[in-house]
Short mmCIF file of C-alpha atoms in Angstrom, two decimals:
data_model
loop_
_atom_site.label_atom_id
_atom_site.label_comp_id
_atom_site.label_asym_id
_atom_site.label_seq_id
_atom_site.Cartn_x
_atom_site.Cartn_y
_atom_site.Cartn_z
CA GLU Y 45 7.22 -170.05 -79.27
CA ALA Y 46 8.32 -169.08 -75.78
CA GLN Y 47 5.82 -166.62 -74.38
CA VAL Y 48 3.78 -165.26 -71.52
CA THR Y 49 0.09 -164.87 -72.25
CA GLN Y 50 -2.50 -162.86 -70.39
CA ASN Y 51 -6.27 -162.77 -70.65
CA PRO Y 52 -8.25 -160.72 -71.09
CA ARG Y 53 -6.28 -157.98 -72.80
CA TYR Y 54 -8.91 -155.35 -72.08
CA LEU Y 55 -11.56 -155.31 -69.39
CA ILE Y 56 -14.14 -152.80 -68.24
CA THR Y 57 -15.92 -153.64 -65.03
CA VAL Y 58 -17.80 -152.04 -62.16
CA THR Y 59 -16.81 -151.50 -58.57
CA GLY Y 60 -17.15 -154.63 -56.46
CA LYS Y 61 -17.50 -157.20 -59.23
CA LYS Y 62 -14.89 -159.92 -58.73
CA LEU Y 63 -12.57 -160.55 -61.63
CA THR Y 64 -9.61 -162.73 -62.52
CA VAL Y 65 -6.82 -162.00 -64.95
CA THR Y 66 -5.07 -165.14 -66.11
CA CYS Y 67 -1.36 -165.49 -66.82
CA SER Y 68 0.35 -168.47 -68.35
CA GLN Y 69 3.95 -169.14 -69.41
CA ASN Y 70 5.34 -172.02 -71.46
CA MET Y 71 9.01 -171.72 -70.51
CA ASN Y 72 8.93 -173.85 -67.35
CA HIS Y 73 9.94 -170.80 -65.34
CA GLU Y 74 9.84 -171.02 -61.57
CA TYR Y 75 9.48 -167.30 -60.89
CA MET Y 76 6.36 -165.37 -61.86
CA SER Y 77 5.28 -161.88 -60.97
CA TRP Y 78 2.47 -159.35 -61.39
CA TYR Y 79 3.03 -155.63 -61.91
CA ARG Y 80 0.81 -152.66 -62.39
CA GLN Y 81 1.89 -149.69 -64.47
CA ASP Y 82 0.56 -146.22 -63.86
CA PRO Y 83 1.65 -142.97 -65.55
CA GLY Y 84 4.73 -141.48 -63.95
CA LEU Y 85 5.14 -144.38 -61.52
CA GLY Y 86 6.77 -147.02 -63.67
CA LEU Y 87 6.07 -150.64 -62.81
CA ARG Y 88 5.19 -151.61 -59.29
CA GLN Y 89 5.19 -155.20 -58.17
CA ILE Y 90 1.92 -156.54 -56.76
CA TYR Y 91 2.73 -160.17 -55.95
CA TYR Y 92 5.33 -162.69 -56.94
CA SER Y 93 5.78 -166.43 -56.77
CA MET Y 94 9.06 -168.30 -56.54
CA ASN Y 95 7.49 -171.67 -57.24
CA VAL Y 96 4.30 -173.69 -57.01
CA GLU Y 97 2.36 -172.90 -53.83
CA VAL Y 98 4.89 -170.19 -52.89
CA THR Y 99 3.63 -166.62 -53.18
CA ASP Y 100 4.64 -163.38 -51.55
CA LYS Y 101 3.60 -159.74 -51.46
CA GLY Y 102 5.29 -157.14 -53.57
CA ASP Y 103 5.16 -153.41 -53.02
CA VAL Y 104 1.44 -152.83 -53.68
CA PRO Y 105 -0.50 -156.02 -52.74
CA GLU Y 106 -3.58 -154.40 -51.19
CA GLY Y 107 -6.80 -155.40 -52.94
CA TYR Y 108 -5.22 -158.28 -54.87
CA LYS Y 109 -4.88 -162.03 -54.46
CA VAL Y 110 -2.88 -164.60 -56.39
CA SER Y 111 -2.50 -168.33 -56.51
CA ARG Y 112 0.12 -170.68 -57.95
CA LYS Y 113 -1.34 -174.16 -58.13
CA GLU Y 114 0.58 -175.08 -61.28
CA LYS Y 115 3.97 -173.95 -62.46
CA ARG Y 116 2.72 -172.41 -65.69
CA ASN Y 117 -0.24 -170.39 -64.33
CA PHE Y 118 -0.34 -167.40 -62.01
CA PRO Y 119 -3.78 -165.75 -61.95
CA LEU Y 120 -4.39 -162.33 -60.43
CA ILE Y 121 -7.66 -161.98 -58.55
CA LEU Y 122 -9.43 -158.76 -57.64
CA GLU Y 123 -12.10 -159.78 -55.14
CA SER Y 124 -13.77 -156.36 -55.00
CA PRO Y 125 -12.29 -154.02 -57.59
CA SER Y 126 -12.22 -150.31 -56.94
CA PRO Y 127 -11.59 -147.39 -59.31
CA ASN Y 128 -8.04 -146.93 -57.96
CA GLN Y 129 -7.22 -150.34 -59.43
CA THR Y 130 -7.75 -148.97 -62.91
CA SER Y 131 -4.36 -149.61 -64.46
CA LEU Y 132 -2.28 -151.55 -66.96
CA TYR Y 133 -1.29 -154.93 -65.57
CA PHE Y 134 1.65 -157.07 -66.62
CA CYS Y 135 2.55 -160.62 -65.79
CA ALA Y 136 6.18 -161.67 -66.07
CA SER Y 137 8.25 -164.80 -65.58
CA SER Y 138 11.89 -165.76 -65.28
CA PRO Y 139 13.86 -168.94 -64.56
CA GLY Y 140 14.24 -167.89 -60.94
CA GLN Y 141 14.27 -164.84 -58.70
CA GLY Y 142 17.36 -162.85 -59.50
CA LEU Y 143 18.26 -165.18 -62.35
CA GLY Y 144 18.39 -162.89 -65.31
CA PRO Y 145 15.79 -161.11 -67.39
CA GLN Y 146 12.05 -161.31 -66.99
CA TYR Y 147 9.74 -162.13 -69.88
CA PHE Y 148 6.62 -160.01 -69.95
CA GLY Y 149 3.12 -160.68 -71.14
CA PRO Y 150 1.33 -158.25 -73.48
CA GLY Y 151 -0.55 -156.51 -70.67
CA THR Y 152 -4.15 -156.24 -69.50
CA ARG Y 153 -5.77 -152.83 -69.50
CA LEU Y 154 -8.37 -152.67 -66.72
CA LEU Y 155 -10.95 -149.94 -66.19
CA VAL Y 156 -13.01 -150.06 -63.01
CA LEU Y 157 -16.05 -147.78 -63.07
CA SER L 1125 8.80 -148.30 -53.97
CA GLN L 1126 10.92 -147.32 -56.95
CA GLN L 1127 14.61 -148.04 -56.90
CA GLY L 1128 15.78 -146.70 -60.24
CA GLU L 1129 15.13 -143.21 -61.49
CA GLU L 1130 15.64 -142.48 -65.15
CA ASP L 1131 16.82 -139.19 -66.53
CA PRO L 1132 15.62 -137.49 -68.62
CA GLN L 1133 11.91 -138.27 -68.39
CA ALA L 1134 11.54 -137.52 -72.09
CA LEU L 1135 14.03 -137.20 -74.94
CA SER L 1136 13.43 -136.16 -78.53
CA ILE L 1137 16.14 -136.53 -81.18
CA GLN L 1138 16.57 -136.77 -84.95
CA GLU L 1139 17.14 -140.06 -86.71
CA GLY L 1140 20.84 -140.86 -86.87
CA GLU L 1141 21.69 -139.08 -83.62
CA ASN L 1142 22.73 -140.88 -80.45
CA ALA L 1143 20.41 -141.14 -77.45
CA THR L 1144 21.69 -141.35 -73.90
CA MET L 1145 19.50 -142.22 -70.93
CA ASN L 1146 20.62 -142.37 -67.34
CA CYS L 1147 19.48 -144.36 -64.36
CA SER L 1148 20.30 -143.77 -60.72
CA TYR L 1149 19.49 -146.15 -57.89
CA LYS L 1150 19.73 -146.22 -54.14
CA THR L 1151 20.80 -149.61 -52.77
CA SER L 1152 23.46 -152.15 -53.66
CA ILE L 1153 22.57 -154.41 -56.54
CA ASN L 1154 23.39 -157.77 -58.10
CA ASN L 1155 22.62 -156.57 -61.59
CA LEU L 1156 20.90 -153.84 -63.52
CA GLN L 1157 18.74 -154.41 -66.57
CA TRP L 1158 17.35 -152.20 -69.29
CA TYR L 1159 13.97 -152.85 -70.87
CA ARG L 1160 12.12 -151.29 -73.76
CA GLN L 1161 8.38 -150.79 -74.01
CA ASN L 1162 6.46 -149.82 -77.09
CA SER L 1163 3.31 -147.88 -76.29
CA GLY L 1164 0.97 -149.95 -74.10
CA ARG L 1165 2.79 -153.21 -74.78
CA GLY L 1166 4.82 -155.55 -72.64
CA LEU L 1167 8.40 -154.81 -71.72
CA VAL L 1168 11.16 -156.40 -73.73
CA HIS L 1169 14.52 -157.13 -72.16
CA LEU L 1170 17.45 -155.36 -73.84
CA ILE L 1171 20.55 -155.94 -71.80
CA LEU L 1172 21.73 -157.04 -68.35
CA ILE L 1173 24.89 -155.78 -66.68
CA ARG L 1174 26.18 -157.40 -63.52
CA SER L 1175 27.54 -155.45 -60.57
CA ASN L 1176 31.12 -156.50 -61.35
CA GLU L 1177 30.89 -155.28 -64.96
CA ARG L 1178 31.50 -151.73 -66.08
CA GLU L 1179 30.39 -151.75 -69.69
CA LYS L 1180 28.43 -153.98 -72.02
CA HIS L 1181 27.52 -153.81 -75.68
CA SER L 1182 24.74 -155.33 -77.72
CA GLY L 1183 24.43 -154.18 -81.31
CA ARG L 1184 23.76 -150.42 -81.22
CA LEU L 1185 23.31 -150.47 -77.45
CA ARG L 1186 26.01 -149.63 -74.96
CA VAL L 1187 25.40 -149.81 -71.23
CA THR L 1188 27.70 -148.57 -68.51
CA LEU L 1189 27.49 -149.16 -64.79
CA ASP L 1190 29.19 -147.16 -62.05
CA THR L 1191 28.46 -148.86 -58.74
CA SER L 1192 30.35 -146.19 -56.77
CA LYS L 1193 27.91 -143.57 -58.06
CA LYS L 1194 24.98 -146.01 -58.18
CA SER L 1195 24.25 -145.05 -61.74
CA SER L 1196 23.97 -146.56 -65.19
CA SER L 1197 23.60 -145.19 -68.68
CA LEU L 1198 22.09 -146.59 -71.85
CA LEU L 1199 23.44 -145.28 -75.15
CA ILE L 1200 21.64 -146.00 -78.40
CA THR L 1201 23.83 -145.11 -81.35
CA ALA L 1202 22.63 -144.10 -84.82
CA SER L 1203 19.03 -144.01 -83.68
CA ARG L 1204 16.14 -144.97 -85.93
CA ALA L 1205 12.47 -144.01 -85.88
CA ALA L 1206 11.75 -147.59 -84.78
CA ASP L 1207 13.70 -146.94 -81.56
CA THR L 1208 10.85 -144.67 -80.42
CA ALA L 1209 9.68 -146.24 -77.17
CA SER L 1210 9.95 -145.96 -73.41
CA TYR L 1211 13.08 -147.31 -71.78
CA PHE L 1212 13.20 -148.58 -68.21
CA CYS L 1213 16.03 -149.55 -65.95
CA ALA L 1214 15.42 -152.27 -63.39
CA THR L 1215 17.63 -153.12 -60.47
CA ASP L 1216 17.98 -156.54 -58.92
CA ASP L 1217 19.04 -155.87 -55.35
CA LEU L 1218 20.86 -158.08 -52.85
CA ASN L 1219 17.51 -159.54 -51.73
CA ASN L 1220 16.79 -160.43 -55.38
CA ASP L 1221 13.97 -157.91 -55.43
CA MET L 1222 13.56 -156.28 -58.82
CA ARG L 1223 12.39 -152.68 -59.02
CA PHE L 1224 11.74 -150.52 -62.03
CA GLY L 1225 12.17 -146.83 -62.60
CA ALA L 1226 9.52 -144.57 -64.13
CA GLY L 1227 11.15 -144.69 -67.56
CA THR L 1228 12.47 -142.37 -70.26
CA ARG L 1229 10.21 -141.67 -73.20
CA LEU L 1230 12.38 -141.54 -76.36
CA THR L 1231 11.06 -140.05 -79.59
CA VAL L 1232 13.18 -140.39 -82.72
CA LYS L 1233 12.01 -138.13 -85.52
CA PRO L 1234 12.53 -139.34 -89.10
#
Protein backbone atom coordinates (compact mmCIF):
# COMPACT_ATOMS: atom_id res chain seq x y z
CA GLU A 1 0.00 0.00 0.00
CA ALA A 2 1.32 3.39 -1.02
CA GLN A 3 1.78 5.48 2.09
CA VAL A 4 3.72 8.00 4.11
CA THR A 5 4.49 6.94 7.66
CA GLN A 6 5.58 9.04 10.59
CA ASN A 7 6.89 8.10 14.01
CA PRO A 8 6.14 8.70 16.73
CA ARG A 9 2.50 9.69 16.42
CA TYR A 10 2.45 11.37 19.82
CA LEU A 11 5.33 12.77 21.82
CA ILE A 12 5.61 14.69 25.06
CA THR A 13 9.04 16.07 25.84
CA VAL A 14 10.76 18.80 27.82
CA THR A 15 12.46 21.97 26.69
CA GLY A 16 15.94 21.36 25.32
CA LYS A 17 15.78 17.60 24.88
CA LYS A 18 16.72 16.73 21.30
CA LEU A 19 14.20 14.72 19.35
CA THR A 20 13.73 13.29 15.89
CA VAL A 21 10.49 12.61 14.06
CA THR A 22 10.92 10.09 11.29
CA CYS A 23 9.14 10.14 7.94
CA SER A 24 9.23 7.46 5.31
CA GLN A 25 7.46 7.02 1.96
CA ASN A 26 7.27 3.94 -0.26
CA MET A 27 6.22 5.62 -3.51
CA ASN A 28 9.71 6.49 -4.81
CA HIS A 29 8.78 10.16 -4.63
CA GLU A 30 11.51 12.72 -5.15
CA TYR A 31 9.84 15.58 -3.29
CA MET A 32 9.27 15.48 0.46
CA SER A 33 8.18 18.17 2.84
CA TRP A 34 7.49 18.93 6.50
CA TYR A 35 4.64 21.11 7.71
CA ARG A 36 3.40 22.23 11.06
CA GLN A 37 -0.27 22.91 11.70
CA ASP A 38 -1.44 25.34 14.33
CA PRO A 39 -5.02 26.49 15.02
CA GLY A 40 -6.10 29.29 12.72
CA LEU A 41 -2.85 29.22 10.76
CA GLY A 42 -3.36 26.29 8.44
CA LEU A 43 -0.27 24.39 7.35
CA ARG A 44 3.06 26.11 7.22
CA GLN A 45 6.02 24.57 5.48
CA ILE A 46 9.13 24.00 7.60
CA TYR A 47 11.58 22.38 5.17
CA TYR A 48 11.38 20.56 1.89
CA SER A 49 13.61 18.34 -0.18
CA MET A 50 13.57 17.98 -3.95
CA ASN A 51 15.80 14.93 -3.95
CA VAL A 52 18.50 13.08 -2.04
CA GLU A 53 20.96 15.48 -0.40
CA VAL A 54 18.90 18.48 -1.58
CA THR A 55 17.02 20.34 1.15
CA ASP A 56 15.74 23.87 1.46
CA LYS A 57 14.00 26.09 3.98
CA GLY A 58 10.28 26.63 3.92
CA ASP A 59 8.42 29.46 5.60
CA VAL A 60 9.14 28.55 9.25
CA PRO A 61 12.52 26.73 9.44
CA GLU A 62 13.84 28.24 12.67
CA GLY A 63 14.58 25.63 15.33
CA TYR A 64 14.39 22.68 12.92
CA LYS A 65 16.83 20.60 10.90
CA VAL A 66 16.28 17.94 8.26
CA SER A 67 18.33 15.49 6.30
CA ARG A 68 17.72 13.48 3.13
CA LYS A 69 20.33 10.74 2.92
CA GLU A 70 17.97 8.28 1.24
CA LYS A 71 15.09 8.89 -1.12
CA ARG A 72 12.47 7.30 1.11
CA ASN A 73 13.37 8.97 4.44
CA PHE A 74 13.15 12.59 5.53
CA PRO A 75 13.58 12.97 9.30
CA LEU A 76 12.76 16.19 11.15
CA ILE A 77 15.16 17.07 13.94
CA LEU A 78 14.53 19.46 16.81
CA GLU A 79 17.93 20.03 18.39
CA SER A 80 16.62 22.01 21.36
CA PRO A 81 12.83 21.99 21.43
CA SER A 82 10.96 24.91 22.92
CA PRO A 83 7.31 25.25 23.97
CA ASN A 84 6.50 27.29 20.84
CA GLN A 85 7.25 24.17 18.81
CA THR A 86 4.27 22.43 20.36
CA SER A 87 2.24 21.63 17.28
CA LEU A 88 0.88 18.99 14.92
CA TYR A 89 3.49 17.99 12.35
CA PHE A 90 2.89 16.46 8.95
CA CYS A 91 5.26 14.92 6.47
CA ALA A 92 4.23 14.82 2.83
CA SER A 93 5.64 13.56 -0.45
CA SER A 94 4.94 13.94 -4.15
CA PRO A 95 6.58 12.79 -7.40
CA GLY A 96 8.23 16.18 -7.76
CA GLN A 97 7.87 19.81 -6.75
CA GLY A 98 4.84 21.20 -8.50
CA LEU A 99 3.97 17.80 -9.94
CA GLY A 100 0.51 17.19 -8.64
CA PRO A 101 -0.93 16.30 -5.27
CA GLN A 102 1.00 15.65 -2.10
CA TYR A 103 0.48 12.52 -0.01
CA PHE A 104 0.41 13.19 3.69
CA GLY A 105 1.45 11.14 6.67
CA PRO A 106 -0.90 10.66 9.65
CA GLY A 107 0.71 13.42 11.70
CA THR A 108 2.80 13.68 14.85
CA ARG A 109 1.37 15.57 17.79
CA LEU A 110 4.21 17.12 19.79
CA LEU A 111 3.95 18.74 23.21
CA VAL A 112 7.02 20.52 24.56
CA LEU A 113 6.83 21.31 28.26
CA SER B 1 3.16 32.91 4.76
CA GLN B 2 -0.32 31.85 3.71
CA GLN B 3 -1.34 32.21 0.11
CA GLY B 4 -4.91 30.92 0.12
CA GLU B 5 -7.62 32.17 2.40
CA GLU B 6 -10.76 30.11 2.77
CA ASP B 7 -14.19 31.52 3.36
CA PRO B 8 -16.16 30.87 5.46
CA GLN B 9 -14.01 29.73 8.38
CA ALA B 10 -16.82 27.46 9.53
CA LEU B 11 -19.96 26.14 7.85
CA SER B 12 -22.79 24.10 9.33
CA ILE B 13 -25.46 22.52 7.13
CA GLN B 14 -28.04 19.73 7.15
CA GLU B 15 -27.46 16.43 5.43
CA GLY B 16 -28.57 16.59 1.82
CA GLU B 17 -27.81 20.28 1.41
CA ASN B 18 -24.99 21.62 -0.74
CA ALA B 19 -21.86 23.12 0.79
CA THR B 20 -19.84 25.83 -0.91
CA MET B 21 -16.40 26.93 0.24
CA ASN B 22 -14.34 29.67 -1.31
CA CYS B 23 -10.64 30.27 -1.57
CA SER B 24 -8.87 33.47 -2.54
CA TYR B 25 -5.17 33.78 -3.25
CA LYS B 26 -2.69 36.50 -4.00
CA THR B 27 -0.12 35.50 -6.63
CA SER B 28 -0.25 33.76 -9.99
CA ILE B 29 -0.45 30.00 -9.81
CA ASN B 30 0.22 26.84 -11.81
CA ASN B 31 -2.57 24.94 -10.11
CA LEU B 32 -4.85 24.96 -7.12
CA GLN B 33 -5.68 21.93 -5.04
CA TRP B 34 -8.30 21.11 -2.47
CA TYR B 35 -7.60 18.81 0.45
CA ARG B 36 -9.76 17.34 3.18
CA GLN B 37 -8.70 16.69 6.76
CA ASN B 38 -10.60 14.68 9.30
CA SER B 39 -9.96 15.85 12.84
CA GLY B 40 -6.26 15.58 13.71
CA ARG B 41 -5.46 13.34 10.75
CA GLY B 42 -3.40 13.78 7.63
CA LEU B 43 -4.70 15.71 4.64
CA VAL B 44 -6.21 13.80 1.77
CA HIS B 45 -6.07 15.19 -1.74
CA LEU B 46 -9.49 15.76 -3.34
CA ILE B 47 -9.02 17.53 -6.62
CA LEU B 48 -6.49 19.56 -8.62
CA ILE B 49 -7.42 22.27 -11.09
CA ARG B 50 -4.82 23.77 -13.38
CA SER B 51 -4.57 27.47 -14.13
CA ASN B 52 -5.92 26.99 -17.66
CA GLU B 53 -9.01 25.13 -16.43
CA ARG B 54 -12.19 26.78 -15.25
CA GLU B 55 -14.17 23.92 -13.79
CA LYS B 56 -13.58 20.36 -12.72
CA HIS B 57 -15.80 17.62 -11.34
CA SER B 58 -15.11 14.55 -9.27
CA GLY B 59 -18.12 12.63 -7.99
CA ARG B 60 -20.09 15.02 -5.76
CA LEU B 61 -17.32 17.62 -5.89
CA ARG B 62 -17.25 20.56 -8.25
CA VAL B 63 -14.36 23.01 -8.29
CA THR B 64 -14.22 26.28 -10.16
CA LEU B 65 -11.25 28.54 -10.74
CA ASP B 66 -11.32 32.19 -11.73
CA THR B 67 -7.74 33.32 -12.29
CA SER B 68 -8.81 36.90 -13.06
CA LYS B 69 -10.30 37.16 -9.57
CA LYS B 70 -7.69 34.85 -8.03
CA SER B 71 -10.38 32.74 -6.47
CA SER B 72 -11.69 29.19 -6.41
CA SER B 73 -14.74 27.49 -5.00
CA LEU B 74 -15.41 23.95 -3.86
CA LEU B 75 -19.00 22.72 -4.03
CA ILE B 76 -20.02 19.51 -2.31
CA THR B 77 -23.46 18.43 -3.46
CA ALA B 78 -25.94 16.32 -1.48
CA SER B 79 -23.75 16.44 1.60
CA ARG B 80 -23.51 13.55 4.05
CA ALA B 81 -22.57 13.43 7.72
CA ALA B 82 -19.33 11.72 6.63
CA ASP B 83 -18.35 14.90 4.76
CA THR B 84 -17.80 16.59 8.13
CA ALA B 85 -14.16 17.66 8.03
CA SER B 86 -11.90 20.62 7.41
CA TYR B 87 -11.24 21.59 3.81
CA PHE B 88 -8.10 23.37 2.66
CA CYS B 89 -7.13 24.97 -0.59
CA ALA B 90 -3.47 24.91 -1.59
CA THR B 91 -1.88 26.94 -4.32
CA ASP B 92 1.12 25.89 -6.35
CA ASP B 93 2.69 29.15 -7.48
CA LEU B 94 4.99 29.89 -10.41
CA ASN B 95 8.01 29.02 -8.24
CA ASN B 96 6.39 25.65 -7.49
CA ASP B 97 5.95 26.66 -3.87
CA MET B 98 2.83 25.19 -2.33
CA ARG B 99 0.97 27.15 0.32
CA PHE B 100 -2.13 26.25 2.26
CA GLY B 101 -4.96 28.35 3.58
CA ALA B 102 -6.29 28.15 7.14
CA GLY B 103 -9.20 25.95 6.10
CA THR B 104 -12.99 25.81 6.33
CA ARG B 105 -14.48 23.65 9.04
CA LEU B 106 -17.59 21.92 7.60
CA THR B 107 -20.15 20.27 9.86
CA VAL B 108 -22.93 18.24 8.26
CA LYS B 109 -25.74 17.45 10.67
CA PRO B 110 -27.63 14.18 10.16
